[in-house]
PDB file of C-alpha atoms in Angstrom:
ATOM      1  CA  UNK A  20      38.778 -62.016-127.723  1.00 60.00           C
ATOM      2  CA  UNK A  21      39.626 -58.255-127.014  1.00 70.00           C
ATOM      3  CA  UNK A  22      35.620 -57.454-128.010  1.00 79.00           C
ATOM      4  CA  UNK A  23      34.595 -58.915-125.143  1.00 90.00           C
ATOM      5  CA  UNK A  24      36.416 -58.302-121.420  1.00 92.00           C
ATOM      6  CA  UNK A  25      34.868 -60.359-118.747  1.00 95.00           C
ATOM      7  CA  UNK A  26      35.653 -59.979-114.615  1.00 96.00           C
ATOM      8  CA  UNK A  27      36.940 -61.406-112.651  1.00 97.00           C
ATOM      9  CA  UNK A  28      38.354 -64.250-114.705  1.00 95.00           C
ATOM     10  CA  UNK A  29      38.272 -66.193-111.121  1.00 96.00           C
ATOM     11  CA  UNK A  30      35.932 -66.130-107.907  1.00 97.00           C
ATOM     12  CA  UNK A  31      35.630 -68.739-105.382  1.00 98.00           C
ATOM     13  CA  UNK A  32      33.027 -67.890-102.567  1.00 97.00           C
ATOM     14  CA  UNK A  33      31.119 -69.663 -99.977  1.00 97.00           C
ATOM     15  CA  UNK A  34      27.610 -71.086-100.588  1.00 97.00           C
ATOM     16  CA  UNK A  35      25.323 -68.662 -99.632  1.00 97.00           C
ATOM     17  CA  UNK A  36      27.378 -65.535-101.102  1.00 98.00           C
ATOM     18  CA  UNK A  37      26.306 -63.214-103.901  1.00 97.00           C
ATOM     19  CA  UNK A  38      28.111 -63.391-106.771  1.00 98.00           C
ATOM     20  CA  UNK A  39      28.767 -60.684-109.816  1.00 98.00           C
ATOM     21  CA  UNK A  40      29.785 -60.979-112.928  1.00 98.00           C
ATOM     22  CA  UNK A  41      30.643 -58.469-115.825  1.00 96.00           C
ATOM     23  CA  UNK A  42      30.801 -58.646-119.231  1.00 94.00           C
ATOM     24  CA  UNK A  43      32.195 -55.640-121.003  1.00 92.00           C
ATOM     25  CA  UNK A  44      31.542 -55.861-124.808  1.00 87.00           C
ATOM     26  CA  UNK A  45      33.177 -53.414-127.278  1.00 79.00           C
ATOM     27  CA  UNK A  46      30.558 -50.939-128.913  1.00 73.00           C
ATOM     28  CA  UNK A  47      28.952 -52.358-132.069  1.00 72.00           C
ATOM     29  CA  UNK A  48      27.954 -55.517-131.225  1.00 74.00           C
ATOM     30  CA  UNK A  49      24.419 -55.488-130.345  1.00 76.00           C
ATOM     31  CA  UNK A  50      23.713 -59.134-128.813  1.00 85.00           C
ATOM     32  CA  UNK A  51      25.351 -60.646-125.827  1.00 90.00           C
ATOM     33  CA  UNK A  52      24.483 -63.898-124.666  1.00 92.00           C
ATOM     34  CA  UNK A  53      25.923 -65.876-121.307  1.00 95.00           C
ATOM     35  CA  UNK A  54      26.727 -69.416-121.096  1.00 95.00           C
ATOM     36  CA  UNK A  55      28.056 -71.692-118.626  1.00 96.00           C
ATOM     37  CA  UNK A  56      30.239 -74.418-119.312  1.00 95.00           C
ATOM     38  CA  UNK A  57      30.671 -77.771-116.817  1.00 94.00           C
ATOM     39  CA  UNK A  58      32.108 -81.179-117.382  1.00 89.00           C
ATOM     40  CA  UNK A  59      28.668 -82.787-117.018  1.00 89.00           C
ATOM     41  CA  UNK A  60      26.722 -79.893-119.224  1.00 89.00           C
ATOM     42  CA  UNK A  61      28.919 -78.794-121.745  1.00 90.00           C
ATOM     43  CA  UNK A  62      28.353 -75.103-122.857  1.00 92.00           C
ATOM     44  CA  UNK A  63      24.249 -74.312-122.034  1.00 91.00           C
ATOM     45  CA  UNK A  64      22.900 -70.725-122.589  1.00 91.00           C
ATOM     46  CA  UNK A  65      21.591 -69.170-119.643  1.00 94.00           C
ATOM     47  CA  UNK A  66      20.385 -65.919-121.555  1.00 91.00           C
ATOM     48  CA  UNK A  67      20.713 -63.036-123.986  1.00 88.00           C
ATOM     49  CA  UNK A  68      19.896 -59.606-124.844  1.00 86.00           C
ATOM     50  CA  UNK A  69      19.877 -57.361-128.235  1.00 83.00           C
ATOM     51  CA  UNK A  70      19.664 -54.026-128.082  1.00 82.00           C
ATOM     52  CA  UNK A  71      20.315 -54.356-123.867  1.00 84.00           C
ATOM     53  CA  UNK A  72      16.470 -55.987-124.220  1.00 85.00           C
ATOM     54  CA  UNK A  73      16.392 -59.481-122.701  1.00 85.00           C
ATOM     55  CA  UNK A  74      15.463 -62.052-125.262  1.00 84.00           C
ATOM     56  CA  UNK A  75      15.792 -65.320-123.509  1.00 84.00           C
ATOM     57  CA  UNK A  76      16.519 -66.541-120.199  1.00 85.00           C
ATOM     58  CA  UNK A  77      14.757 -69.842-120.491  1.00 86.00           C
ATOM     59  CA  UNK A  78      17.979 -71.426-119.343  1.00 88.00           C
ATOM     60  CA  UNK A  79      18.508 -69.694-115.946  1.00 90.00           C
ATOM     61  CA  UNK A  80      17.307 -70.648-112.801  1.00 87.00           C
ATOM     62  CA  UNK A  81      15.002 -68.191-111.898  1.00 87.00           C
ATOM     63  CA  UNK A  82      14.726 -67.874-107.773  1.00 92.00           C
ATOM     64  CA  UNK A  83      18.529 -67.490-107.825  1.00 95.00           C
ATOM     65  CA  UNK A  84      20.612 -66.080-111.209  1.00 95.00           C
ATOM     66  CA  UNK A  85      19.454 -62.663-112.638  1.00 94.00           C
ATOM     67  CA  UNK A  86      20.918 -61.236-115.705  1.00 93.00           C
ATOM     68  CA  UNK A  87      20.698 -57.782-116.711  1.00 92.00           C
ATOM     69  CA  UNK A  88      22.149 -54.801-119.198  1.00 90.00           C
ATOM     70  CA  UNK A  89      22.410 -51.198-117.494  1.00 88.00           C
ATOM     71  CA  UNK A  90      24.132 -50.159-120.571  1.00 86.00           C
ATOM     72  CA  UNK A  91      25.933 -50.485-123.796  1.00 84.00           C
ATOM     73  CA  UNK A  92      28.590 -51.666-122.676  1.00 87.00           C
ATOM     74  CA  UNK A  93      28.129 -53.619-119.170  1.00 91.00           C
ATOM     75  CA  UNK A  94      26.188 -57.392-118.536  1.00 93.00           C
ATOM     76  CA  UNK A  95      25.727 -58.449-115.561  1.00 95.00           C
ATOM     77  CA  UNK A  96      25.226 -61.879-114.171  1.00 96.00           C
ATOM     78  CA  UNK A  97      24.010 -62.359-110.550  1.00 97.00           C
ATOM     79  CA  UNK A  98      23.639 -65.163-108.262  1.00 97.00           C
ATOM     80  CA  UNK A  99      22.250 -65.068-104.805  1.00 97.00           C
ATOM     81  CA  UNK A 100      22.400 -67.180-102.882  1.00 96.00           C
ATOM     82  CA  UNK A 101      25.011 -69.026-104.648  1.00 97.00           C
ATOM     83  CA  UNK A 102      25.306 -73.141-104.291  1.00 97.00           C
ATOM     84  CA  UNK A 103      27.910 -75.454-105.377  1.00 97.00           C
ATOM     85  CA  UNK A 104      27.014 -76.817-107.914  1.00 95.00           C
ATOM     86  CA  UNK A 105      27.020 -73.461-109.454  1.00 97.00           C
ATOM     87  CA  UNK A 106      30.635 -74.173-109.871  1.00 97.00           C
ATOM     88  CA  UNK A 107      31.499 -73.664-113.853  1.00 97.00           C
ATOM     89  CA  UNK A 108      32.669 -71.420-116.017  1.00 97.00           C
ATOM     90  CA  UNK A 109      30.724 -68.452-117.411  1.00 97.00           C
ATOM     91  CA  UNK A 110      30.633 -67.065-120.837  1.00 95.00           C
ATOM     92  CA  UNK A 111      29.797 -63.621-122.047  1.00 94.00           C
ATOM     93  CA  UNK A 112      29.355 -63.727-125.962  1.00 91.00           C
ATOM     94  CA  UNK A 113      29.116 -60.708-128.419  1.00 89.00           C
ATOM     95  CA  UNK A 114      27.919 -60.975-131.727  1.00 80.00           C
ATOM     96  CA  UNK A 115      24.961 -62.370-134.114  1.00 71.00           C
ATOM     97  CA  UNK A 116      23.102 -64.959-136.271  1.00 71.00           C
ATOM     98  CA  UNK A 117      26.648 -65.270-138.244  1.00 78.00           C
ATOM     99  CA  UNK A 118      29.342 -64.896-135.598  1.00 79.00           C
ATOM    100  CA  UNK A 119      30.196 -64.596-132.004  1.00 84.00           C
ATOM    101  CA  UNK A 120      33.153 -63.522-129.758  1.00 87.00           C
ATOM    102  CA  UNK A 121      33.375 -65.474-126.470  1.00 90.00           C
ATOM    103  CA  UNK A 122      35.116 -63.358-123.305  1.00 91.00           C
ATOM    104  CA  UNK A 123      37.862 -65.154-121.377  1.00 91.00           C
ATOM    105  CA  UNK A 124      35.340 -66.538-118.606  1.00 94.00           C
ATOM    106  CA  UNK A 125      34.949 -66.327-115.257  1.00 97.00           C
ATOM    107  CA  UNK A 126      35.894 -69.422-113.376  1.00 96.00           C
ATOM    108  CA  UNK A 127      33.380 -69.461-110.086  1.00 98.00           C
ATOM    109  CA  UNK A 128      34.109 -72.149-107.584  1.00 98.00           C
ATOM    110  CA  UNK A 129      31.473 -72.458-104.793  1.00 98.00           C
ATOM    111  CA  UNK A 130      32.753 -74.028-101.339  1.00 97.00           C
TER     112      UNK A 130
ATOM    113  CA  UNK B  18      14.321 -76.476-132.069  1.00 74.00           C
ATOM    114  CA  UNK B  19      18.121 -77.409-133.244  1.00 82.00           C
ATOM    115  CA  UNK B  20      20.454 -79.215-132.017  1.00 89.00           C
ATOM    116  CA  UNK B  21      24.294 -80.898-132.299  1.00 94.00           C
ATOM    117  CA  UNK B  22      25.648 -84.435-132.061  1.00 96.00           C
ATOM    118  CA  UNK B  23      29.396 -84.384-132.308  1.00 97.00           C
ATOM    119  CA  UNK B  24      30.231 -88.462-132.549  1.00 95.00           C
ATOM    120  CA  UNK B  25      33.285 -88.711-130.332  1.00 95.00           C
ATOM    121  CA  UNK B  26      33.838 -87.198-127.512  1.00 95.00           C
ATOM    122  CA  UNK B  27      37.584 -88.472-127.876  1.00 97.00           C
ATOM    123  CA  UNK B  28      39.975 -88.399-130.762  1.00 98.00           C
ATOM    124  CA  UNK B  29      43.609 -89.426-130.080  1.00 97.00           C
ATOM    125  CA  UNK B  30      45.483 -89.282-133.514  1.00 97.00           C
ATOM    126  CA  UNK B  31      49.712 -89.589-134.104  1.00 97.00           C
ATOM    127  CA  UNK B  32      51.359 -86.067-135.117  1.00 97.00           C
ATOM    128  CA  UNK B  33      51.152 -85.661-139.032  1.00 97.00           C
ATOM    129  CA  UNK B  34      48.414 -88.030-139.171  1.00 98.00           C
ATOM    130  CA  UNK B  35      44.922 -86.497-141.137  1.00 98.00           C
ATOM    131  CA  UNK B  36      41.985 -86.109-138.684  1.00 98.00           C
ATOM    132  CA  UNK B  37      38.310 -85.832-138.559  1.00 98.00           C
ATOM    133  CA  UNK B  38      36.278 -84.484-136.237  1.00 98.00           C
ATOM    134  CA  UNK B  39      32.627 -85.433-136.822  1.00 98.00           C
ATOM    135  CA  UNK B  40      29.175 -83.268-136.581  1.00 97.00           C
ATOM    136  CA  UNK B  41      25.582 -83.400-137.148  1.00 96.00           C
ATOM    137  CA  UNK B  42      23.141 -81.154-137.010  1.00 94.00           C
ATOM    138  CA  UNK B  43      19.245 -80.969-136.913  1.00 88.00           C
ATOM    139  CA  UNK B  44      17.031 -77.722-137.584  1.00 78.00           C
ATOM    140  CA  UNK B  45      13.703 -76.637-138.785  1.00 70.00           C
ATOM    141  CA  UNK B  46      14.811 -74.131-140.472  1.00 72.00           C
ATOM    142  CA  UNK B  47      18.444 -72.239-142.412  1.00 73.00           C
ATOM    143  CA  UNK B  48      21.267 -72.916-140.668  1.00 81.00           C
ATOM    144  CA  UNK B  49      24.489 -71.179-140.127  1.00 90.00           C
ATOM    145  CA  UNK B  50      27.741 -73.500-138.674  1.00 93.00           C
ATOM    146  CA  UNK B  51      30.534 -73.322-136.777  1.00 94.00           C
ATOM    147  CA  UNK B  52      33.485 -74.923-135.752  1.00 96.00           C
ATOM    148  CA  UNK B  53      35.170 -73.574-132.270  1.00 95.00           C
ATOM    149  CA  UNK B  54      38.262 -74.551-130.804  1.00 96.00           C
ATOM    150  CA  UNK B  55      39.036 -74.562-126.714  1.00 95.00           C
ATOM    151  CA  UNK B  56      42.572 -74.636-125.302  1.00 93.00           C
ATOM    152  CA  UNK B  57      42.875 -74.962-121.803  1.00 87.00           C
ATOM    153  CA  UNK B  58      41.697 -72.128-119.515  1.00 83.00           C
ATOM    154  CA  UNK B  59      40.538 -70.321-122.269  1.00 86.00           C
ATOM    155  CA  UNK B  60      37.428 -68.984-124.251  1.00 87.00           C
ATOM    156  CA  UNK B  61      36.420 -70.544-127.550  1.00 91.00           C
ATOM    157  CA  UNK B  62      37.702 -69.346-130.813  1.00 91.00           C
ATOM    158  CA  UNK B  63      36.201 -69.101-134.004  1.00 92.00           C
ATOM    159  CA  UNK B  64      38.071 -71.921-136.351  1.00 95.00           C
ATOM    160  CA  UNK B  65      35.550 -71.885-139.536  1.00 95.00           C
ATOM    161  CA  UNK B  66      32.078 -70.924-140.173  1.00 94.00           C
ATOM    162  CA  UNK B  67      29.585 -71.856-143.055  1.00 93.00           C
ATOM    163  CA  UNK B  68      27.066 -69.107-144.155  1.00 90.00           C
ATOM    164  CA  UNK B  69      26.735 -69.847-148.017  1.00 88.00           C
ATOM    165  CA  UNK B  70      28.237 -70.827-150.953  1.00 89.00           C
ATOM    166  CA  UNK B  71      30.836 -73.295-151.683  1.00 90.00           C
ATOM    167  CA  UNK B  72      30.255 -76.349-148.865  1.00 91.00           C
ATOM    168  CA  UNK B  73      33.950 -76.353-148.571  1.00 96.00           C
ATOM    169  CA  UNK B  74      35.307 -73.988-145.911  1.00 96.00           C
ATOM    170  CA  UNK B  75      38.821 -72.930-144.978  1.00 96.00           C
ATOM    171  CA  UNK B  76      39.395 -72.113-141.922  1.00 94.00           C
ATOM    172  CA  UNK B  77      42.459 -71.044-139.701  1.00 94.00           C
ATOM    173  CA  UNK B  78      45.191 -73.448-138.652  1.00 93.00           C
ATOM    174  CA  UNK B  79      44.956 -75.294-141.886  1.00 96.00           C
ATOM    175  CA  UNK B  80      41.075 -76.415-140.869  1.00 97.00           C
ATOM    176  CA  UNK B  81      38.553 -77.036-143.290  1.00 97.00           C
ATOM    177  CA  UNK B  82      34.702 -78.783-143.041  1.00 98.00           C
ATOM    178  CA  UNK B  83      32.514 -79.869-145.273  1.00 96.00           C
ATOM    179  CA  UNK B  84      28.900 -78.469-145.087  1.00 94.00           C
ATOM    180  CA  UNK B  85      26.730 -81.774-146.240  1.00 93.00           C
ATOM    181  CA  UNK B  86      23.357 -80.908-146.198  1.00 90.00           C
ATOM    182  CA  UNK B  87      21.527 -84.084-147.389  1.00 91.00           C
ATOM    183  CA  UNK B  88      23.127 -85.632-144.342  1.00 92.00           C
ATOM    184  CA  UNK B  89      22.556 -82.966-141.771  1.00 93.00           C
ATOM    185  CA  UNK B  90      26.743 -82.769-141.496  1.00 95.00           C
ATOM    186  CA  UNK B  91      29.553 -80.226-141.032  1.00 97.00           C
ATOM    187  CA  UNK B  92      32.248 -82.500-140.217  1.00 98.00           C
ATOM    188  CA  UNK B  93      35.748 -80.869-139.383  1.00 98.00           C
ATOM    189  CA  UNK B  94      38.961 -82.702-141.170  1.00 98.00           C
ATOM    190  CA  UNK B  95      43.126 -81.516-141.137  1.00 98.00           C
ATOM    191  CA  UNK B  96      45.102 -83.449-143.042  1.00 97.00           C
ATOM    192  CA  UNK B  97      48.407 -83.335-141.147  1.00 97.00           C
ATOM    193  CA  UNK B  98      48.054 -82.629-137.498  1.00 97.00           C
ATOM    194  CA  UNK B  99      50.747 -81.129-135.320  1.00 97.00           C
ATOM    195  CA  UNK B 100      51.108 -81.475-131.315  1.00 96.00           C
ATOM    196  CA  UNK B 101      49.873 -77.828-131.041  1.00 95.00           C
ATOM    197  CA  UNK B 102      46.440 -78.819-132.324  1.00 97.00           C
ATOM    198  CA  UNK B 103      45.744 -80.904-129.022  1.00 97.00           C
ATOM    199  CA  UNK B 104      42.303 -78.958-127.646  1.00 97.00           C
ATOM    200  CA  UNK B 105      38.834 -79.359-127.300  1.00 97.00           C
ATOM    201  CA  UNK B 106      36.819 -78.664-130.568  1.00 98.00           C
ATOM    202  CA  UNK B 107      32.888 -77.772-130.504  1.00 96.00           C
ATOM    203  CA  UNK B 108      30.711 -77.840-133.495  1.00 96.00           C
ATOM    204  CA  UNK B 109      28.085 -75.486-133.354  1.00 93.00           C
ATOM    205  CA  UNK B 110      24.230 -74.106-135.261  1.00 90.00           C
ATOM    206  CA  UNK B 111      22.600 -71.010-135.478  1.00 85.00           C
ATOM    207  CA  UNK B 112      19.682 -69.966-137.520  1.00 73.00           C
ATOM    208  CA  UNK B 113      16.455 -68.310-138.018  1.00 62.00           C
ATOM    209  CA  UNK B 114      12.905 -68.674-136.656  1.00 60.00           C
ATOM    210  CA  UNK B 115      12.360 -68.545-132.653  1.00 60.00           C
ATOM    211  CA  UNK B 116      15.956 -69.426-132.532  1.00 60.00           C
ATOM    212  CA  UNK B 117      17.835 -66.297-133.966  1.00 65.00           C
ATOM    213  CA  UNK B 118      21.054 -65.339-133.111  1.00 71.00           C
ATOM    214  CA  UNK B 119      21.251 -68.295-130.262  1.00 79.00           C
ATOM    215  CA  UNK B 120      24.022 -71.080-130.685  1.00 85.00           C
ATOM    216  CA  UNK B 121      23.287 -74.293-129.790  1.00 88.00           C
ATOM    217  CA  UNK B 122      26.937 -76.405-129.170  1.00 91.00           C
ATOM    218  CA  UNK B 123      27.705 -79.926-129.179  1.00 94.00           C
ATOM    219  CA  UNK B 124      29.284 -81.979-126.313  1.00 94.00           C
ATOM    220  CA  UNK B 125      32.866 -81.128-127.864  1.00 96.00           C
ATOM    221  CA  UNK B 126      35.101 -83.783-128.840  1.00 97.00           C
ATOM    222  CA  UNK B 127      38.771 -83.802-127.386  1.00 97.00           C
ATOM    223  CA  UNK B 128      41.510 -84.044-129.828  1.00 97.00           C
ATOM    224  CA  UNK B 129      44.863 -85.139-128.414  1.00 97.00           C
ATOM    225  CA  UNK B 130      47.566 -85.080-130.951  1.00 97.00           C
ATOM    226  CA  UNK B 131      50.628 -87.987-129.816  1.00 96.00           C
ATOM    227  CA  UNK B 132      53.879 -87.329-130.881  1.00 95.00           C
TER     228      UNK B 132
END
């Protein structure tokens, strides 16, 4: 969906590596959320923030994924050091209690 | 807490053949569902959502669930499929309470349309 532009749409690293990944949501839409899809797990929300305040990151995996919102209009997601079975796909999400706009994902292999 | 059970996580159906996807839900409070569509290598895409109102919805692509709320259900039907349609659909709840704003998917189910 054009509200939301996500990068890079692929990343394969080595275990061990940081890894970054943006989320670039059109002004206006006030909650972003990330999720990570897998075969085994399906979609599962790692986080969110409204207003760029973080709201939940129940999901994440504290000693090694950090999620933050500098601004507006920029989400990060971080991972250090990053393992294999990080491997997914990551979602950023725009939107609300009534709708939601997912990005085009960033596919992260970990070797 | 809520959460989604989507029956089967495979549907194979013949082209022009009707369809249904099914979906429960369970919440503890107002509820707000969605149907989602995934083609490959893609993000998901809104197909239908119910808010309010009339429990039938329309939705793109010739779509359309049924919100049943006696029975916890928002199953997704088509009447006449097409090979195009072959994806991975999600059913999905948001509401109120200490769950605002957050979706909560199901497993998907896999429709693949034969011609």
């Amino acid at each position: 969906d054009a509200r939301v532009t996500q990068t890079p749409r692929h990343k394969v690293t080595e275990m061990g590596q940081e890894v970054t990944m943006r989320c670039q949501p059109i002004l206006g839409h006030n909650t972003v959320f990330w999720y990570r899809q897998t075969m085994m797990q399906g979609l599962e929300l790692l986080a969110y923030f409204r207003n760029r305040a973080p709201l939940d990151d129940s999901g994440m995996p504290k000693d090694r994924f950090s999620a933050e919102m500098p601004d507006a209009t920029l989400a990060t997601l971080k991972i250090q050091p990053s393992e294999p079975r990080d491997s997914a796909v990551y979602f950023c999400v725009v939107g609300g209690i009534t709708e939601a706009f997912f990005g085009q994902g960033t596919r992260l292999t970990v070797v | 807490a809520q959460s989604v059970t989507q029956l089967d996580s495979q549907v194979p159906v013949f082209e022009e053949a009707p369809v249904e996807l099914r979906c429960n839900y369970s919440s503890s409070v107002s509820v707000y569902l969605f149907w989602y569509v995934q083609y490959p290598n893609q993000g998901l895409q809104l197909l239908l959502k119910y808010l309010s109102g009339s429990t039938l919805v329309k939705g793109i692509n010739g779509f359309e669930a049924e919100f049943n709320k006696s029975q916890t259900s928002f199953h997704l039907r088509k009447p006449s499929v097409h090979i195009s349609d072959t994806a991975e659909y999600f059913c999905a709840v948001s509401g109120g309470g200490t769950s605002y704003g957050k979706l909560t998917f199901g497993q998907g189910t896999i429709l693949t349309v034969h011609p």
